[in-house]
JSON list of C-alpha atoms in Angstrom, two decimals:
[
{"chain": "A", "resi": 213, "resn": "UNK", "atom": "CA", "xyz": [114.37, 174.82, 87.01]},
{"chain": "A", "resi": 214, "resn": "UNK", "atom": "CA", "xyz": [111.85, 173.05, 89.11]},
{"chain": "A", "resi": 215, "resn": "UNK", "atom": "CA", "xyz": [111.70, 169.38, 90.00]},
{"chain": "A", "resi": 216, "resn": "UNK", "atom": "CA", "xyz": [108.80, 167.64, 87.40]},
{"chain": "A", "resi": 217, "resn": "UNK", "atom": "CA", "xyz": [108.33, 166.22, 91.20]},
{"chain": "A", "resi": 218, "resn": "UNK", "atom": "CA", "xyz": [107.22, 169.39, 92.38]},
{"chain": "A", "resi": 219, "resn": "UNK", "atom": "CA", "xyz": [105.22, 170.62, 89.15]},
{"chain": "A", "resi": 220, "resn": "UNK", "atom": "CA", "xyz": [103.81, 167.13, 89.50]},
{"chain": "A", "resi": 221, "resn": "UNK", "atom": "CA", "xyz": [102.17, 167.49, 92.73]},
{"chain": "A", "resi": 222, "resn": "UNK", "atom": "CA", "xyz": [101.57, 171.16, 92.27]},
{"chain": "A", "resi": 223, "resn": "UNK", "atom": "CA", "xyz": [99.47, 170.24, 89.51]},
{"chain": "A", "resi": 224, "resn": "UNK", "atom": "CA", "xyz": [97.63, 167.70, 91.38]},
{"chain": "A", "resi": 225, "resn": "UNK", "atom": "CA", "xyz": [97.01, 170.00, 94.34]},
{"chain": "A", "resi": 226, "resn": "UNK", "atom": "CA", "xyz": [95.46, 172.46, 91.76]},
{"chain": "A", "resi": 227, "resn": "UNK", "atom": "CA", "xyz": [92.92, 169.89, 90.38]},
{"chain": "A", "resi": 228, "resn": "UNK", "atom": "CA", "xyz": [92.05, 168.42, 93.60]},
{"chain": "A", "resi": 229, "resn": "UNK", "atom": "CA", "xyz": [91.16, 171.78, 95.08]},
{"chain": "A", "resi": 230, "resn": "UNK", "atom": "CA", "xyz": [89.39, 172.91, 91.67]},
{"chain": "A", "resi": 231, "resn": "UNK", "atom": "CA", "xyz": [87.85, 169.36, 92.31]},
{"chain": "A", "resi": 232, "resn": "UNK", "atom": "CA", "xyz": [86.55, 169.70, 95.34]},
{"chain": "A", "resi": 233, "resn": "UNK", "atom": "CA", "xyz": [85.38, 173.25, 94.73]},
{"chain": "A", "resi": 234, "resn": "UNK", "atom": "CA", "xyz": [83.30, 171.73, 91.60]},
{"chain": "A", "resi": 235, "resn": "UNK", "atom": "CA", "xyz": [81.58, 169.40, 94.20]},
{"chain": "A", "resi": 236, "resn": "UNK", "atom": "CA", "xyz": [80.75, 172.04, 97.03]},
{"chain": "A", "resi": 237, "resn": "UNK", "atom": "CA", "xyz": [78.97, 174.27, 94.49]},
{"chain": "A", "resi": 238, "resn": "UNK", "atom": "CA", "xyz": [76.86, 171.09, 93.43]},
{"chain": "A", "resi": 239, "resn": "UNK", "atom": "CA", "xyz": [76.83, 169.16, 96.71]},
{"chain": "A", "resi": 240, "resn": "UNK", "atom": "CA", "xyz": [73.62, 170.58, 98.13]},
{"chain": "A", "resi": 241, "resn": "UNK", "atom": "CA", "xyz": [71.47, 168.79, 95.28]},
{"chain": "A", "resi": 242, "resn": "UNK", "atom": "CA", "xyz": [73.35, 165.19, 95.92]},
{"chain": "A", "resi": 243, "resn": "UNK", "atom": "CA", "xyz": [72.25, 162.59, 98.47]},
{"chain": "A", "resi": 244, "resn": "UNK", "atom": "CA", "xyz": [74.91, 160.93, 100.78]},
{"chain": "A", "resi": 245, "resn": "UNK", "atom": "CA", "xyz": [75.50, 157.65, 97.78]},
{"chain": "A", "resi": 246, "resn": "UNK", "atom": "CA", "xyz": [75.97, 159.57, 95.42]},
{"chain": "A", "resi": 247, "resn": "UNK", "atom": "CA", "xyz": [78.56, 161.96, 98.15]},
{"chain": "A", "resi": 248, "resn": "UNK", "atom": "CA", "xyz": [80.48, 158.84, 99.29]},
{"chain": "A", "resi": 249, "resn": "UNK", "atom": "CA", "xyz": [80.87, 157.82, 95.27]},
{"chain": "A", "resi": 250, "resn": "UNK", "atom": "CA", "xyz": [82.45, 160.69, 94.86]},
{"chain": "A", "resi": 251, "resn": "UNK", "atom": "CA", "xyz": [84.61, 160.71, 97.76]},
{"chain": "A", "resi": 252, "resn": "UNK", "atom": "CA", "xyz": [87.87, 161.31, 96.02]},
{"chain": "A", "resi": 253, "resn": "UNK", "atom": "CA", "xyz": [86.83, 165.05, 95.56]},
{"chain": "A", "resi": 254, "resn": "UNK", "atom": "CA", "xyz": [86.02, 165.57, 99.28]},
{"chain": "A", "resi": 255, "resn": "UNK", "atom": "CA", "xyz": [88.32, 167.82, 101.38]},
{"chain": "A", "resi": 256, "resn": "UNK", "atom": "CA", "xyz": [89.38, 166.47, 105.13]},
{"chain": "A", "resi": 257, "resn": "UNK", "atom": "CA", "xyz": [88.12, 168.65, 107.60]},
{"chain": "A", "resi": 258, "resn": "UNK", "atom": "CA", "xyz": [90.23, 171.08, 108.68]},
{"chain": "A", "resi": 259, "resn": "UNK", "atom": "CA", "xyz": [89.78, 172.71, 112.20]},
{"chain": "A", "resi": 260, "resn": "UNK", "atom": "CA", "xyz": [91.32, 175.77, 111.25]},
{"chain": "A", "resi": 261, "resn": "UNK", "atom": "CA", "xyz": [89.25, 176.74, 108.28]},
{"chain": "A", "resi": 262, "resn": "UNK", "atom": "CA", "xyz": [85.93, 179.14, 107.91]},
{"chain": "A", "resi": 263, "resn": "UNK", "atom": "CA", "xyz": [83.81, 177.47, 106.49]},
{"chain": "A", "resi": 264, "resn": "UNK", "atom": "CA", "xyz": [81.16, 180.59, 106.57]},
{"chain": "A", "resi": 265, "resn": "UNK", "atom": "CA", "xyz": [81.65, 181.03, 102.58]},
{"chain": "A", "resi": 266, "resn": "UNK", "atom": "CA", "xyz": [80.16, 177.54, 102.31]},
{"chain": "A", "resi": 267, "resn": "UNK", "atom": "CA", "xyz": [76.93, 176.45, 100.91]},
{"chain": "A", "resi": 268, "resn": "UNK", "atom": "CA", "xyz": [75.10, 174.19, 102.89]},
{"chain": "A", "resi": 269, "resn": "UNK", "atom": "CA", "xyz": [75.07, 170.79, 101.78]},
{"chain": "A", "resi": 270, "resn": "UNK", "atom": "CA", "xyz": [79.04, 171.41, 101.48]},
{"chain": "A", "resi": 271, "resn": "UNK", "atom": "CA", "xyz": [80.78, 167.32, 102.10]},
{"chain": "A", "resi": 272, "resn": "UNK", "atom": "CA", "xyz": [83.87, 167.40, 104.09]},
{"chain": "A", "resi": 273, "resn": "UNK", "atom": "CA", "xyz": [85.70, 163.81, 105.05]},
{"chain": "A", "resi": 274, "resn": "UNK", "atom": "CA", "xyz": [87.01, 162.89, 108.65]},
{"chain": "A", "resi": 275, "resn": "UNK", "atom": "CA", "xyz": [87.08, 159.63, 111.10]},
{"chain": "A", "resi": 276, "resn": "UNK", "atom": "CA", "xyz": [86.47, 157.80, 107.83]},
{"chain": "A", "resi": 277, "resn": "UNK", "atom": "CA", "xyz": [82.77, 158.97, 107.28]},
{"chain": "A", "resi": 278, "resn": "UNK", "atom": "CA", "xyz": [81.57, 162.00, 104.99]},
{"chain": "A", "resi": 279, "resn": "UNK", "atom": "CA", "xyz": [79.90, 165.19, 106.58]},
{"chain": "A", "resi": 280, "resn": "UNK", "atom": "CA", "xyz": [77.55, 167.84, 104.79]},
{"chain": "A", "resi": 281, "resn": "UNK", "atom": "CA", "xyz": [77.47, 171.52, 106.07]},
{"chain": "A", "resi": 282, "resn": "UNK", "atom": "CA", "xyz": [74.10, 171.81, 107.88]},
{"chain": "A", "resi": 283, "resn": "UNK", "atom": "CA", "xyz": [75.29, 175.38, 109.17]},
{"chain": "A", "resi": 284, "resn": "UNK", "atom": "CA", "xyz": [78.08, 177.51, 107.97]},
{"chain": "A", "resi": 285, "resn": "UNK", "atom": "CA", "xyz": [80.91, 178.74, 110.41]},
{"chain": "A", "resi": 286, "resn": "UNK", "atom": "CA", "xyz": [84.28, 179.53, 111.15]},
{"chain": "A", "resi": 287, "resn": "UNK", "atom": "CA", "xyz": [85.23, 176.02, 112.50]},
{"chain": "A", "resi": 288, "resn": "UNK", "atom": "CA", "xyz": [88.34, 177.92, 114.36]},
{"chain": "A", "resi": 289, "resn": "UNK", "atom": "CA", "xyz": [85.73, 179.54, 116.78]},
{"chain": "A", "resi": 290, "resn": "UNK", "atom": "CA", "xyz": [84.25, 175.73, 117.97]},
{"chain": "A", "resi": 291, "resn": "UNK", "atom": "CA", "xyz": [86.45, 173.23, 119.30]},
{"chain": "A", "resi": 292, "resn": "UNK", "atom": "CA", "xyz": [85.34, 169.88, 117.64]},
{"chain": "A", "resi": 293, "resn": "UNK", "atom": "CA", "xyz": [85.58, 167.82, 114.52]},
{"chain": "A", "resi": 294, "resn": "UNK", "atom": "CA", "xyz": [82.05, 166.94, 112.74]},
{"chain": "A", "resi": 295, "resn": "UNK", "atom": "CA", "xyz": [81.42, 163.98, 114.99]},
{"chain": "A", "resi": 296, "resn": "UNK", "atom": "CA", "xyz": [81.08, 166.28, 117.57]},
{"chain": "A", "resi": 297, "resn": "UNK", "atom": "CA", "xyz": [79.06, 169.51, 116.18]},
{"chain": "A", "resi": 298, "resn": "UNK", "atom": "CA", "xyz": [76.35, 167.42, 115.04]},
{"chain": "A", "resi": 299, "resn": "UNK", "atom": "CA", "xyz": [73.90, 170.56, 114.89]},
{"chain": "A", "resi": 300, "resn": "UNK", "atom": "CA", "xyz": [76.99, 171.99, 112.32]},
{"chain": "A", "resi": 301, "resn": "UNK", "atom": "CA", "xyz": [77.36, 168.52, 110.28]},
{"chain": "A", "resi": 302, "resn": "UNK", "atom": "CA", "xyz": [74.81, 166.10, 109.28]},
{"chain": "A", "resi": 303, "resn": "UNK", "atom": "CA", "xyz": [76.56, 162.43, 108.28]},
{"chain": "A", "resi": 304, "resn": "UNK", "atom": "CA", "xyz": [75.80, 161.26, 105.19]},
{"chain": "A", "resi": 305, "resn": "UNK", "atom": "CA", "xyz": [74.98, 157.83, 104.24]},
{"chain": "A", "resi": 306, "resn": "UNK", "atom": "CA", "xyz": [75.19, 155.18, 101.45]},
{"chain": "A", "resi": 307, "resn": "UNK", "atom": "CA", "xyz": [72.58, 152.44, 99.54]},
{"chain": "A", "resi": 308, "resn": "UNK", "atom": "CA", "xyz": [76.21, 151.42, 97.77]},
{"chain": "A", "resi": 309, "resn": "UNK", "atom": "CA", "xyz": [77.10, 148.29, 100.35]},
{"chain": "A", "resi": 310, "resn": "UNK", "atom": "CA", "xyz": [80.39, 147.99, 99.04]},
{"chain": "A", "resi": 311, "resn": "UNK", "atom": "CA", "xyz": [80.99, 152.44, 100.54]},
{"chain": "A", "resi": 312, "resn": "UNK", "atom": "CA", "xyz": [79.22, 151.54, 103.67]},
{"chain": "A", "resi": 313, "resn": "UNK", "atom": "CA", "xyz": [80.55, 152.87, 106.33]},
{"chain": "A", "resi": 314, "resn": "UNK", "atom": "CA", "xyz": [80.53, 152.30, 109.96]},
{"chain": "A", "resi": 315, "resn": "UNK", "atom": "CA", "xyz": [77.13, 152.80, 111.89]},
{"chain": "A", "resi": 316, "resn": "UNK", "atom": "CA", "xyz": [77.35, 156.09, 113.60]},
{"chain": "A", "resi": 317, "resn": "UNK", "atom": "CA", "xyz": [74.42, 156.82, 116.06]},
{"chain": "A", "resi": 318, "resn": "UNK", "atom": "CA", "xyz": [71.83, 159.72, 115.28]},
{"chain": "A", "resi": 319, "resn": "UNK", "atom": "CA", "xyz": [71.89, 162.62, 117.51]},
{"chain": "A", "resi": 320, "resn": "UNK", "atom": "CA", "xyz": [68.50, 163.64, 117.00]},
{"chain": "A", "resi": 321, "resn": "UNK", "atom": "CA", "xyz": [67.37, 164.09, 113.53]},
{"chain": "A", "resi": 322, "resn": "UNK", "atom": "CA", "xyz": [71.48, 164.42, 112.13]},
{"chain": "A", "resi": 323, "resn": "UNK", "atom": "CA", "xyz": [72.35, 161.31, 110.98]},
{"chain": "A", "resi": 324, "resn": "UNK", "atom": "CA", "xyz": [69.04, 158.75, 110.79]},
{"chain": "A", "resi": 325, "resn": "UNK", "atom": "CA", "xyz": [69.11, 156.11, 108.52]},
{"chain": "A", "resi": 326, "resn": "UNK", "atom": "CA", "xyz": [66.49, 155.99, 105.49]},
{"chain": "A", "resi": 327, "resn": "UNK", "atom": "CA", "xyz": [65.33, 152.72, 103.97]},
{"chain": "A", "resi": 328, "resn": "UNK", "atom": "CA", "xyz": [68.15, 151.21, 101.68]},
{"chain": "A", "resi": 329, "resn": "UNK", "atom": "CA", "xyz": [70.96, 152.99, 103.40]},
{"chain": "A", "resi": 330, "resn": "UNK", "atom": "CA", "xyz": [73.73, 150.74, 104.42]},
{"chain": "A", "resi": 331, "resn": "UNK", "atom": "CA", "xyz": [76.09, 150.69, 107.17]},
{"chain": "A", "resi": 332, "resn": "UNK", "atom": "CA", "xyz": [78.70, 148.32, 108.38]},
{"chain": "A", "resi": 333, "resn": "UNK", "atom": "CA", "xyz": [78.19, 147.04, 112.09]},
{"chain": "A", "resi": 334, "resn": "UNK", "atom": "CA", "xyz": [80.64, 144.79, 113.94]},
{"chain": "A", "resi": 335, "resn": "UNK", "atom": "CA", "xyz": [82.51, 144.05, 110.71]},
{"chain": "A", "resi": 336, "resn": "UNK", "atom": "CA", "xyz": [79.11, 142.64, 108.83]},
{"chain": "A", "resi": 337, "resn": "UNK", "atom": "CA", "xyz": [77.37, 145.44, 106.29]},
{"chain": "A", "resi": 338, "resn": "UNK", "atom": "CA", "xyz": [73.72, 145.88, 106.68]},
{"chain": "A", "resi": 339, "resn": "UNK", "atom": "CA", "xyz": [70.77, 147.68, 104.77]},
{"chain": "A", "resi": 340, "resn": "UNK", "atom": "CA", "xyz": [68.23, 149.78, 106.61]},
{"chain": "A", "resi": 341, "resn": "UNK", "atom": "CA", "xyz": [64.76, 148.77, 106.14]},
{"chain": "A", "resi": 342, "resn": "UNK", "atom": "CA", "xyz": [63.18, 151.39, 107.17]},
{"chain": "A", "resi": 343, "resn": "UNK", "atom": "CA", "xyz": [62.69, 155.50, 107.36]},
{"chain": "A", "resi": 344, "resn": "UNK", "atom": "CA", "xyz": [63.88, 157.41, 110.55]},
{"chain": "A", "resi": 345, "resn": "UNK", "atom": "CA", "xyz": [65.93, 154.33, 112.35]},
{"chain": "A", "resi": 346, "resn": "UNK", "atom": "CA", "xyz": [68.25, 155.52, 114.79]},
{"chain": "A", "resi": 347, "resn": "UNK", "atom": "CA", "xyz": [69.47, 152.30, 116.35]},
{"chain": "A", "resi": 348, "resn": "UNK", "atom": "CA", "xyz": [71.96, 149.69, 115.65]},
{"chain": "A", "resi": 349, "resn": "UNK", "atom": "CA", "xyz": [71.16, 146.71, 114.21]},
{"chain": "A", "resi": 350, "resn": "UNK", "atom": "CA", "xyz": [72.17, 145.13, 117.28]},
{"chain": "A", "resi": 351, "resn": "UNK", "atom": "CA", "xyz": [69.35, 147.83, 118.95]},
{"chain": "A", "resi": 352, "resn": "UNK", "atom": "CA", "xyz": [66.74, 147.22, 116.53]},
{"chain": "A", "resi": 353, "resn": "UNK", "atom": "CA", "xyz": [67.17, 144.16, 114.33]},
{"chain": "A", "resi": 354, "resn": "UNK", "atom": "CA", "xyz": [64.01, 144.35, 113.00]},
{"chain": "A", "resi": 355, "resn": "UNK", "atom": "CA", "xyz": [65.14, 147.58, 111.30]},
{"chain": "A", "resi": 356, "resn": "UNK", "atom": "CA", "xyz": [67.94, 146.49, 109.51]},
{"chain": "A", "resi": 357, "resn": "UNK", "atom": "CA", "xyz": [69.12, 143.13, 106.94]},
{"chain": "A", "resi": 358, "resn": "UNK", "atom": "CA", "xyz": [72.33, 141.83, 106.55]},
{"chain": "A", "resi": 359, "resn": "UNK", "atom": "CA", "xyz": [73.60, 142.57, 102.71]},
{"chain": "A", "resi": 360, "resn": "UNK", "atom": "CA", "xyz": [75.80, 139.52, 101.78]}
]
């Protein structure tokens, strides 16, 4: 007989993947707060895995920020984690300060911060003021207010 360890986590790996599979299929119709408050269903990236089947919109989880399919692929064929294929993954942001998460510059139009998105910058969260900002709010202060 099996350890109730094993059946345990076996179980667990079952609802986390039906889990996450649940939130794909919805995904594309969520914004990035209501993503990151979910964030216990998102999958890490995984380098090896084809992601072709997925819809876009699709939230994936690595370097401690969530990621939305912008264009499905095999992510075997490009060498690169989200951060990186920013024309693959769009970043996804939060108007939750307490899931901020750390400012990560645009790369064109992946990634700009909308009014009442929040980010954390040099250990202090703040809340964008306005649409389209791509800079820090070191960059462009007038942009951005600190959320105590």
């Amino acid at each position: 007989m099996r350890e109730i360890k094993t059946l345990a986590l076996e179980a667990m790996r079952a609802k986390g993947t039906a889990d996450a599979a649940e939130l794909r299929g919805r995904a594309a119709g969520l914004d990035g707060t209501a993503l990151i408050a979910e964030e216990i269903r998102i999958p890490a990236f995984d380098r090896s895995k084809d992601y072709s089947g997925w819809p876009a919109g699709a939230p994936v989880s690595d370097g401690g920020q969530v990621w939305t399919l912008l264009q499905p692929h095999n992510a075997a064929h490009y060498s690169g984690r989200p951060a990186e294929l920013r024309a693959l993954w769009g970043l996804a942001h939060t108007r939750d300060p307490e899931r901020a998460r750390a400012f990560v510059a645009p790369l064109g139009a992946s990634g700009l911060y909308m009014a009442g998105e929040c980010c954390v910058f040099e250990g202090r969260v703040f809340r964008c003021l306005t649409d389209n900002t791509a800079y820090s709010p070191a960059e462009h202060a007038q942009s951005w207010e600190e959320v105590d």
